[in-house]
Amino acid sequence: MLGCGVVGSQVARLLREQADELAARIGAPLELVGVAVRRPNRHPDVPVVEVIGGIEPVRTLLLDALRGGKSVVSANKALLAEDGATLHDAAAAAHVDLYYEAAVAGAIPLLRPLRESLAGDRITRVTGIVNGTTNFILSRMDATGSGFDEALAEATALGYAEADPTADIDGFDAASKAAILGGLAFHTRVTAGDVYREGIGDVTAADIASAKAMGCTIKLLAICERASGAVSARVYPAMLPRSHPLAAVGDAFNAVFVEADAAGSLMFYGRGAGGAPSASAVLGDVVAVARNRRNGSRGTGESAYAALPILPMGDVATRYHVALDVADRPGVLAGVAGAFAEQQVSIQTVRQEGRGDAATLVIVTHSAADAALAKTVDRLTGMDFIRGVASVMRVEGMPGE
Amino acid sequence: MLGCGVVGSQVARLLREQADELAARIGAPLELVGVAVRRPNRHPDVPVVEVIGGIEPVRTLLLDALRGGKSVVSANKALLAEDGATLHDAAAAAHVDLYYEAAVAGAIPLLRPLRESLAGDRITRVTGIVNGTTNFILSRMDATGSGFDEALAEATALGYAEADPTADIDGFDAASKAAILGGLAFHTRVTAGDVYREGIGDVTAADIASAKAMGCTIKLLAICERASGAVSARVYPAMLPRSHPLAAVGDAFNAVFVEADAAGSLMFYGRGAGGAPSASAVLGDVVAVARNRRNGSRGTGESAYAALPILPMGDVATRYHVALDVADRPGVLAGVAGAFAEQQVSIQTVRQEGRGDAATLVIVTHSAADAALAKTVDRLTGMDFIRGVASVMRVEGMPGE
């Protein structure tokens, strides 16, 4: 085992405590022959020592293991999202297994269902809440009306956010997971760099209030979609109707909503992080690898035959919610509607809130190319009767489109 | 393929429509070489004919297939719950696969996660809404306040209930699924006959109102639990707090809530029935079997090493909600409390509703042996100051016990 931190120590504990049960399930005992840790003096009782962390030297270590005929179980989402292809190729060449259930949504059995249970179906869309830190923050903002900074401070105090929360807040963690999900769901290869990404740092209490006014909540969503013969993979905060099953996923929980041609809508829900939940996923993979080995076989390998191109974000069909502080005088609505029409964006609803200096126009569009929506917002900000853009947010999961 | 009804016809359609994709995923084409149907004149375009249905002769046909070295994919929950052991033994002896993802909760990938993803963890409890018909009926009763008969009529009119709804309403269907889930979750064998079973036919509008008054809804739950070195498998309607993730599962949807030592709480949600969803599950299994065959291997077989005894229902720890129409006079509460104390049942809350002739005493107990709770209710019905027992319902999923 490489590493013995929050997850590794739990894996070691489960291996010890459930030794008899695991042996019965596999038909042979599991033995942990060594643990490699970065700071050996922190683990005086552990015999094997090695240095690991980040992308390298882990990649090299795992490639050496795979090429040496060892199956690998990993929870390293960053590495798998950046260069999973190299690892998969090495595993296939050596006829060994490469499993990484813990890399996405912790304990939730998700990758195996995607690559095995749904292998006879055609997945059309995967929408996930896959980062617990940001879900905790957005849930708090929704529950208390507090601003982002306040909710982040609370998350930090409670241990839900790390000292440097950039990877979570800016969506890098969710983007890695989106890359892994998109690849598995659509039988293609997606890297973290292919994923369009916006974090939650700019979500305001006003955005949350706007969302509430239309029966929505705001969630950081990782979305993978098959469209126009390509794959779209993207991460951003979006408004989601409260009636959507993902809307009720609160605190630091994760959930992934899968839409498939035949299966319809499915949702997988559970703890996305933490030592014990991640260890459960790691051990599930270890048992699978061990069973395969007993069987003289290997499990389902990578299935990336589709080799789909990545759809640029500008071409992705999305819907926008736009709240504009406007001058309350005749012709304003016509001017606003004209700006949308100019970009061929169709408006679903317009609602004026307040009068006079407090007049706000709230627009929800039908779905249109993201680039056209972005251009429309740019155009609106320059118009003289628009006093300000109060809120711009994508809308996902609305029925009737 | 044996049978070509609602599910079979969808399997045939998917096999045809996705032929290229499936071949790419497996590495070899899938060919449907024959279909056996009961009434060949209904399927003039199908070349192979055979009669099937119920437990027999399907069991014989599947055993012949397994013994002949054919892997089997089945959606027959009744057969698997009654005599899965014989089928599993035959599959193991012939070194072939026996998969049946579609038998429980239709399209929801559930059995594979239980037998593979969670193989490194210790599952403590599985609580499922696994019957769409009864969930639709209870959801309607909850939403409209209607009685059972009215809701059943609506379900029948909408096609959610069969002409003879006995198997659904009386919990037989859910009991078969509970048997399968209990066996997989606890590495043991559970048959349909081992499952304690109560249907929803006696659930009244008054029960639903009582549930609402304490922030609960009523769901038909299939529960499998490891307790006292044994397995409890049971199906009954129970009150469930609205804050529980299963409480929001409405209409004909299914969901299964799994609790495990390391993974914590997980939930799997989706469509539990219908041709296309079930076909998705069947085809996922077919792809798995085909991949194994290409690999010269077989997948995870049955894991029933634990051979746990079945806990009798009387010994199961449950909680009761009891609403009693009582005479409104001094000493009544003392008498009621005495009846509970006599059976060593501890009361969590007592609430009096109404006065005089309309006085009702609502009691929620702590958890106690089911037999003790049942005896307490028997004892209460005989007491002179009790005018009637308005509602008795088990309570599940309450925090704080």
mmCIF file with all atom_site columns, C-alpha atoms in Angstrom, chain A residues 3-126:
data_model
loop_
_atom_site.group_PDB
_atom_site.id
_atom_site.type_symbol
_atom_site.label_atom_id
_atom_site.label_alt_id
_atom_site.label_comp_id
_atom_site.label_asym_id
_atom_site.label_entity_id
_atom_site.label_seq_id
_atom_site.pdbx_PDB_ins_code
_atom_site.Cartn_x
_atom_site.Cartn_y
_atom_site.Cartn_z
_atom_site.occupancy
_atom_site.B_iso_or_equiv
_atom_site.pdbx_formal_charge
_atom_site.auth_seq_id
_atom_site.auth_comp_id
_atom_site.auth_asym_id
_atom_site.auth_atom_id
_atom_site.pdbx_PDB_model_num
ATOM 1   C CA . GLY A 1 3   ? 0.385   5.932   1.712   1.00 0.00 ? 3   GLY A CA 1
ATOM 2   C CA . CYS A 1 4   ? -1.084  5.538   5.166   1.00 0.00 ? 4   CYS A CA 1
ATOM 3   C CA . GLY A 1 5   ? -3.039  8.700   5.873   1.00 0.00 ? 5   GLY A CA 1
ATOM 4   C CA . VAL A 1 6   ? -6.754  9.176   6.435   1.00 0.00 ? 6   VAL A CA 1
ATOM 5   C CA . VAL A 1 7   ? -7.760  6.498   3.910   1.00 0.00 ? 7   VAL A CA 1
ATOM 6   C CA . GLY A 1 8   ? -4.763  4.162   4.137   1.00 0.00 ? 8   GLY A CA 1
ATOM 7   C CA . SER A 1 9   ? -5.004  3.767   7.888   1.00 0.00 ? 9   SER A CA 1
ATOM 8   C CA . GLN A 1 10  ? -8.684  2.799   7.537   1.00 0.00 ? 10  GLN A CA 1
ATOM 9   C CA . VAL A 1 11  ? -7.856  0.291   4.801   1.00 0.00 ? 11  VAL A CA 1
ATOM 10  C CA . ALA A 1 12  ? -5.273  -1.278  7.093   1.00 0.00 ? 12  ALA A CA 1
ATOM 11  C CA . ARG A 1 13  ? -7.787  -1.368  9.938   1.00 0.00 ? 13  ARG A CA 1
ATOM 12  C CA . LEU A 1 14  ? -10.484 -3.057  7.838   1.00 0.00 ? 14  LEU A CA 1
ATOM 13  C CA . LEU A 1 15  ? -7.990  -5.582  6.473   1.00 0.00 ? 15  LEU A CA 1
ATOM 14  C CA . ARG A 1 16  ? -7.081  -6.491  10.029  1.00 0.00 ? 16  ARG A CA 1
ATOM 15  C CA . GLU A 1 17  ? -10.549 -6.464  11.582  1.00 0.00 ? 17  GLU A CA 1
ATOM 16  C CA . GLN A 1 18  ? -12.293 -8.302  8.762   1.00 0.00 ? 18  GLN A CA 1
ATOM 17  C CA . ALA A 1 19  ? -9.505  -10.704 7.880   1.00 0.00 ? 19  ALA A CA 1
ATOM 18  C CA . ASP A 1 20  ? -11.637 -13.823 8.312   1.00 0.00 ? 20  ASP A CA 1
ATOM 19  C CA . GLU A 1 21  ? -14.655 -12.456 6.464   1.00 0.00 ? 21  GLU A CA 1
ATOM 20  C CA . LEU A 1 22  ? -12.513 -11.241 3.565   1.00 0.00 ? 22  LEU A CA 1
ATOM 21  C CA . ALA A 1 23  ? -10.760 -14.594 3.304   1.00 0.00 ? 23  ALA A CA 1
ATOM 22  C CA . ALA A 1 24  ? -14.144 -16.309 3.125   1.00 0.00 ? 24  ALA A CA 1
ATOM 23  C CA . ARG A 1 25  ? -15.350 -13.966 0.386   1.00 0.00 ? 25  ARG A CA 1
ATOM 24  C CA . ILE A 1 26  ? -12.216 -14.397 -1.704  1.00 0.00 ? 26  ILE A CA 1
ATOM 25  C CA . GLY A 1 27  ? -11.381 -18.011 -0.956  1.00 0.00 ? 27  GLY A CA 1
ATOM 26  C CA . ALA A 1 28  ? -7.890  -17.056 0.202   1.00 0.00 ? 28  ALA A CA 1
ATOM 27  C CA . PRO A 1 29  ? -6.460  -14.737 2.854   1.00 0.00 ? 29  PRO A CA 1
ATOM 28  C CA . LEU A 1 30  ? -5.424  -11.151 2.078   1.00 0.00 ? 30  LEU A CA 1
ATOM 29  C CA . GLU A 1 31  ? -2.057  -10.095 3.459   1.00 0.00 ? 31  GLU A CA 1
ATOM 30  C CA . LEU A 1 32  ? -0.826  -6.520  3.611   1.00 0.00 ? 32  LEU A CA 1
ATOM 31  C CA . VAL A 1 33  ? 2.875   -7.062  2.936   1.00 0.00 ? 33  VAL A CA 1
ATOM 32  C CA . GLY A 1 34  ? 4.055   -3.461  3.126   1.00 0.00 ? 34  GLY A CA 1
ATOM 33  C CA . VAL A 1 35  ? 3.077   0.165   3.437   1.00 0.00 ? 35  VAL A CA 1
ATOM 34  C CA . ALA A 1 36  ? 5.003   3.028   1.863   1.00 0.00 ? 36  ALA A CA 1
ATOM 35  C CA . VAL A 1 37  ? 4.738   6.366   3.642   1.00 0.00 ? 37  VAL A CA 1
ATOM 36  C CA . ARG A 1 38  ? 6.267   9.774   3.108   1.00 0.00 ? 38  ARG A CA 1
ATOM 37  C CA . ARG A 1 39  ? 7.270   10.405  6.726   1.00 0.00 ? 39  ARG A CA 1
ATOM 38  C CA . PRO A 1 40  ? 8.295   7.086   8.277   1.00 0.00 ? 40  PRO A CA 1
ATOM 39  C CA . ASN A 1 41  ? 8.815   8.549   11.757  1.00 0.00 ? 41  ASN A CA 1
ATOM 40  C CA . ARG A 1 42  ? 5.066   9.139   11.922  1.00 0.00 ? 42  ARG A CA 1
ATOM 41  C CA . HIS A 1 43  ? 4.473   5.404   11.517  1.00 0.00 ? 43  HIS A CA 1
ATOM 42  C CA . PRO A 1 44  ? 7.086   3.677   13.693  1.00 0.00 ? 44  PRO A CA 1
ATOM 43  C CA . ASP A 1 45  ? 5.200   0.370   13.539  1.00 0.00 ? 45  ASP A CA 1
ATOM 44  C CA . VAL A 1 46  ? 5.216   0.134   9.715   1.00 0.00 ? 46  VAL A CA 1
ATOM 45  C CA . PRO A 1 47  ? 8.071   -1.826  8.119   1.00 0.00 ? 47  PRO A CA 1
ATOM 46  C CA . VAL A 1 48  ? 8.155   -0.667  4.457   1.00 0.00 ? 48  VAL A CA 1
ATOM 47  C CA . VAL A 1 49  ? 8.922   2.923   3.554   1.00 0.00 ? 49  VAL A CA 1
ATOM 48  C CA . GLU A 1 50  ? 8.690   4.938   0.348   1.00 0.00 ? 50  GLU A CA 1
ATOM 49  C CA . VAL A 1 51  ? 7.918   8.532   -0.666  1.00 0.00 ? 51  VAL A CA 1
ATOM 50  C CA . ILE A 1 52  ? 4.726   9.357   -2.582  1.00 0.00 ? 52  ILE A CA 1
ATOM 51  C CA . GLY A 1 53  ? 2.434   12.288  -3.452  1.00 0.00 ? 53  GLY A CA 1
ATOM 52  C CA . GLY A 1 54  ? 0.802   14.246  -6.305  1.00 0.00 ? 54  GLY A CA 1
ATOM 53  C CA . ILE A 1 55  ? 1.125   12.982  -9.865  1.00 0.00 ? 55  ILE A CA 1
ATOM 54  C CA . GLU A 1 56  ? 4.757   11.975  -9.632  1.00 0.00 ? 56  GLU A CA 1
ATOM 55  C CA . PRO A 1 57  ? 6.348   9.769   -8.473  1.00 0.00 ? 57  PRO A CA 1
ATOM 56  C CA . VAL A 1 58  ? 3.033   7.925   -7.992  1.00 0.00 ? 58  VAL A CA 1
ATOM 57  C CA . ARG A 1 59  ? 2.530   7.517   -11.735 1.00 0.00 ? 59  ARG A CA 1
ATOM 58  C CA . THR A 1 60  ? 5.952   5.948   -12.123 1.00 0.00 ? 60  THR A CA 1
ATOM 59  C CA . LEU A 1 61  ? 5.390   3.658   -9.144  1.00 0.00 ? 61  LEU A CA 1
ATOM 60  C CA . LEU A 1 62  ? 2.010   2.502   -10.436 1.00 0.00 ? 62  LEU A CA 1
ATOM 61  C CA . LEU A 1 63  ? 3.299   2.004   -13.975 1.00 0.00 ? 63  LEU A CA 1
ATOM 62  C CA . ASP A 1 64  ? 6.183   -0.074  -12.615 1.00 0.00 ? 64  ASP A CA 1
ATOM 63  C CA . ALA A 1 65  ? 3.702   -2.143  -10.613 1.00 0.00 ? 65  ALA A CA 1
ATOM 64  C CA . LEU A 1 66  ? 1.377   -2.676  -13.583 1.00 0.00 ? 66  LEU A CA 1
ATOM 65  C CA . ARG A 1 67  ? 4.250   -3.542  -15.931 1.00 0.00 ? 67  ARG A CA 1
ATOM 66  C CA . GLY A 1 68  ? 5.510   -5.953  -13.295 1.00 0.00 ? 68  GLY A CA 1
ATOM 67  C CA . GLY A 1 69  ? 2.209   -7.829  -13.477 1.00 0.00 ? 69  GLY A CA 1
ATOM 68  C CA . LYS A 1 70  ? 0.638   -6.378  -10.324 1.00 0.00 ? 70  LYS A CA 1
ATOM 69  C CA . SER A 1 71  ? -2.981  -5.285  -10.345 1.00 0.00 ? 71  SER A CA 1
ATOM 70  C CA . VAL A 1 72  ? -3.439  -1.766  -8.974  1.00 0.00 ? 72  VAL A CA 1
ATOM 71  C CA . VAL A 1 73  ? -6.198  -0.229  -6.848  1.00 0.00 ? 73  VAL A CA 1
ATOM 72  C CA . SER A 1 74  ? -5.983  3.543   -6.651  1.00 0.00 ? 74  SER A CA 1
ATOM 73  C CA . ALA A 1 75  ? -7.966  6.411   -5.136  1.00 0.00 ? 75  ALA A CA 1
ATOM 74  C CA . ASN A 1 76  ? -5.868  9.053   -6.938  1.00 0.00 ? 76  ASN A CA 1
ATOM 75  C CA . LYS A 1 77  ? -8.437  10.981  -8.993  1.00 0.00 ? 77  LYS A CA 1
ATOM 76  C CA . ALA A 1 78  ? -5.948  13.643  -10.092 1.00 0.00 ? 78  ALA A CA 1
ATOM 77  C CA . LEU A 1 79  ? -3.623  11.093  -11.656 1.00 0.00 ? 79  LEU A CA 1
ATOM 78  C CA . LEU A 1 80  ? -6.429  9.086   -13.241 1.00 0.00 ? 80  LEU A CA 1
ATOM 79  C CA . ALA A 1 81  ? -8.028  12.217  -14.683 1.00 0.00 ? 81  ALA A CA 1
ATOM 80  C CA . GLU A 1 82  ? -4.717  13.519  -16.009 1.00 0.00 ? 82  GLU A CA 1
ATOM 81  C CA . ASP A 1 83  ? -3.213  10.369  -17.384 1.00 0.00 ? 83  ASP A CA 1
ATOM 82  C CA . GLY A 1 84  ? -5.543  7.427   -16.847 1.00 0.00 ? 84  GLY A CA 1
ATOM 83  C CA . ALA A 1 85  ? -4.922  6.372   -20.455 1.00 0.00 ? 85  ALA A CA 1
ATOM 84  C CA . THR A 1 86  ? -1.282  5.494   -19.794 1.00 0.00 ? 86  THR A CA 1
ATOM 85  C CA . LEU A 1 87  ? -2.227  3.472   -16.730 1.00 0.00 ? 87  LEU A CA 1
ATOM 86  C CA . HIS A 1 88  ? -5.059  1.686   -18.539 1.00 0.00 ? 88  HIS A CA 1
ATOM 87  C CA . ASP A 1 89  ? -2.783  0.835   -21.452 1.00 0.00 ? 89  ASP A CA 1
ATOM 88  C CA . ALA A 1 90  ? -0.187  -0.584  -19.087 1.00 0.00 ? 90  ALA A CA 1
ATOM 89  C CA . ALA A 1 91  ? -2.844  -2.640  -17.270 1.00 0.00 ? 91  ALA A CA 1
ATOM 90  C CA . ALA A 1 92  ? -4.197  -4.027  -20.546 1.00 0.00 ? 92  ALA A CA 1
ATOM 91  C CA . ALA A 1 93  ? -0.707  -4.885  -21.819 1.00 0.00 ? 93  ALA A CA 1
ATOM 92  C CA . ALA A 1 94  ? 0.104   -6.761  -18.628 1.00 0.00 ? 94  ALA A CA 1
ATOM 93  C CA . HIS A 1 95  ? -3.365  -8.389  -18.370 1.00 0.00 ? 95  HIS A CA 1
ATOM 94  C CA . VAL A 1 96  ? -3.911  -7.073  -14.860 1.00 0.00 ? 96  VAL A CA 1
ATOM 95  C CA . ASP A 1 97  ? -6.639  -5.008  -13.211 1.00 0.00 ? 97  ASP A CA 1
ATOM 96  C CA . LEU A 1 98  ? -6.744  -1.259  -12.627 1.00 0.00 ? 98  LEU A CA 1
ATOM 97  C CA . TYR A 1 99  ? -9.642  -0.286  -10.324 1.00 0.00 ? 99  TYR A CA 1
ATOM 98  C CA . TYR A 1 100 ? -10.346 3.094   -8.725  1.00 0.00 ? 100 TYR A CA 1
ATOM 99  C CA . GLU A 1 101 ? -13.836 3.133   -7.244  1.00 0.00 ? 101 GLU A CA 1
ATOM 100 C CA . ALA A 1 102 ? -12.692 5.412   -4.389  1.00 0.00 ? 102 ALA A CA 1
ATOM 101 C CA . ALA A 1 103 ? -11.501 8.097   -6.818  1.00 0.00 ? 103 ALA A CA 1
ATOM 102 C CA . VAL A 1 104 ? -15.049 9.334   -7.503  1.00 0.00 ? 104 VAL A CA 1
ATOM 103 C CA . ALA A 1 105 ? -17.749 9.832   -4.869  1.00 0.00 ? 105 ALA A CA 1
ATOM 104 C CA . GLY A 1 106 ? -15.890 7.888   -2.155  1.00 0.00 ? 106 GLY A CA 1
ATOM 105 C CA . ALA A 1 107 ? -17.939 5.009   -0.821  1.00 0.00 ? 107 ALA A CA 1
ATOM 106 C CA . ILE A 1 108 ? -20.702 5.254   -3.406  1.00 0.00 ? 108 ILE A CA 1
ATOM 107 C CA . PRO A 1 109 ? -20.536 2.259   -5.747  1.00 0.00 ? 109 PRO A CA 1
ATOM 108 C CA . LEU A 1 110 ? -20.604 4.173   -8.991  1.00 0.00 ? 110 LEU A CA 1
ATOM 109 C CA . LEU A 1 111 ? -17.767 3.296   -11.359 1.00 0.00 ? 111 LEU A CA 1
ATOM 110 C CA . ARG A 1 112 ? -18.518 -0.438  -11.320 1.00 0.00 ? 112 ARG A CA 1
ATOM 111 C CA . PRO A 1 113 ? -22.228 0.133   -12.063 1.00 0.00 ? 113 PRO A CA 1
ATOM 112 C CA . LEU A 1 114 ? -21.249 2.477   -14.898 1.00 0.00 ? 114 LEU A CA 1
ATOM 113 C CA . ARG A 1 115 ? -18.783 0.125   -16.471 1.00 0.00 ? 115 ARG A CA 1
ATOM 114 C CA . GLU A 1 116 ? -20.616 -3.109  -15.783 1.00 0.00 ? 116 GLU A CA 1
ATOM 115 C CA . SER A 1 117 ? -24.284 -2.856  -14.786 1.00 0.00 ? 117 SER A CA 1
ATOM 116 C CA . LEU A 1 118 ? -25.089 -0.257  -17.440 1.00 0.00 ? 118 LEU A CA 1
ATOM 117 C CA . ALA A 1 119 ? -22.885 -1.835  -20.108 1.00 0.00 ? 119 ALA A CA 1
ATOM 118 C CA . GLY A 1 120 ? -25.969 -2.928  -22.053 1.00 0.00 ? 120 GLY A CA 1
ATOM 119 C CA . ASP A 1 121 ? -27.560 0.499   -22.037 1.00 0.00 ? 121 ASP A CA 1
ATOM 120 C CA . ARG A 1 122 ? -26.784 3.858   -23.612 1.00 0.00 ? 122 ARG A CA 1
ATOM 121 C CA . ILE A 1 123 ? -26.035 6.531   -21.028 1.00 0.00 ? 123 ILE A CA 1
ATOM 122 C CA . THR A 1 124 ? -27.057 9.990   -22.182 1.00 0.00 ? 124 THR A CA 1
ATOM 123 C CA . ARG A 1 125 ? -26.132 12.183  -19.236 1.00 0.00 ? 125 ARG A CA 1
ATOM 124 C CA . VAL A 1 126 ? -24.397 12.032  -15.870 1.00 0.00 ? 126 VAL A CA 1
#
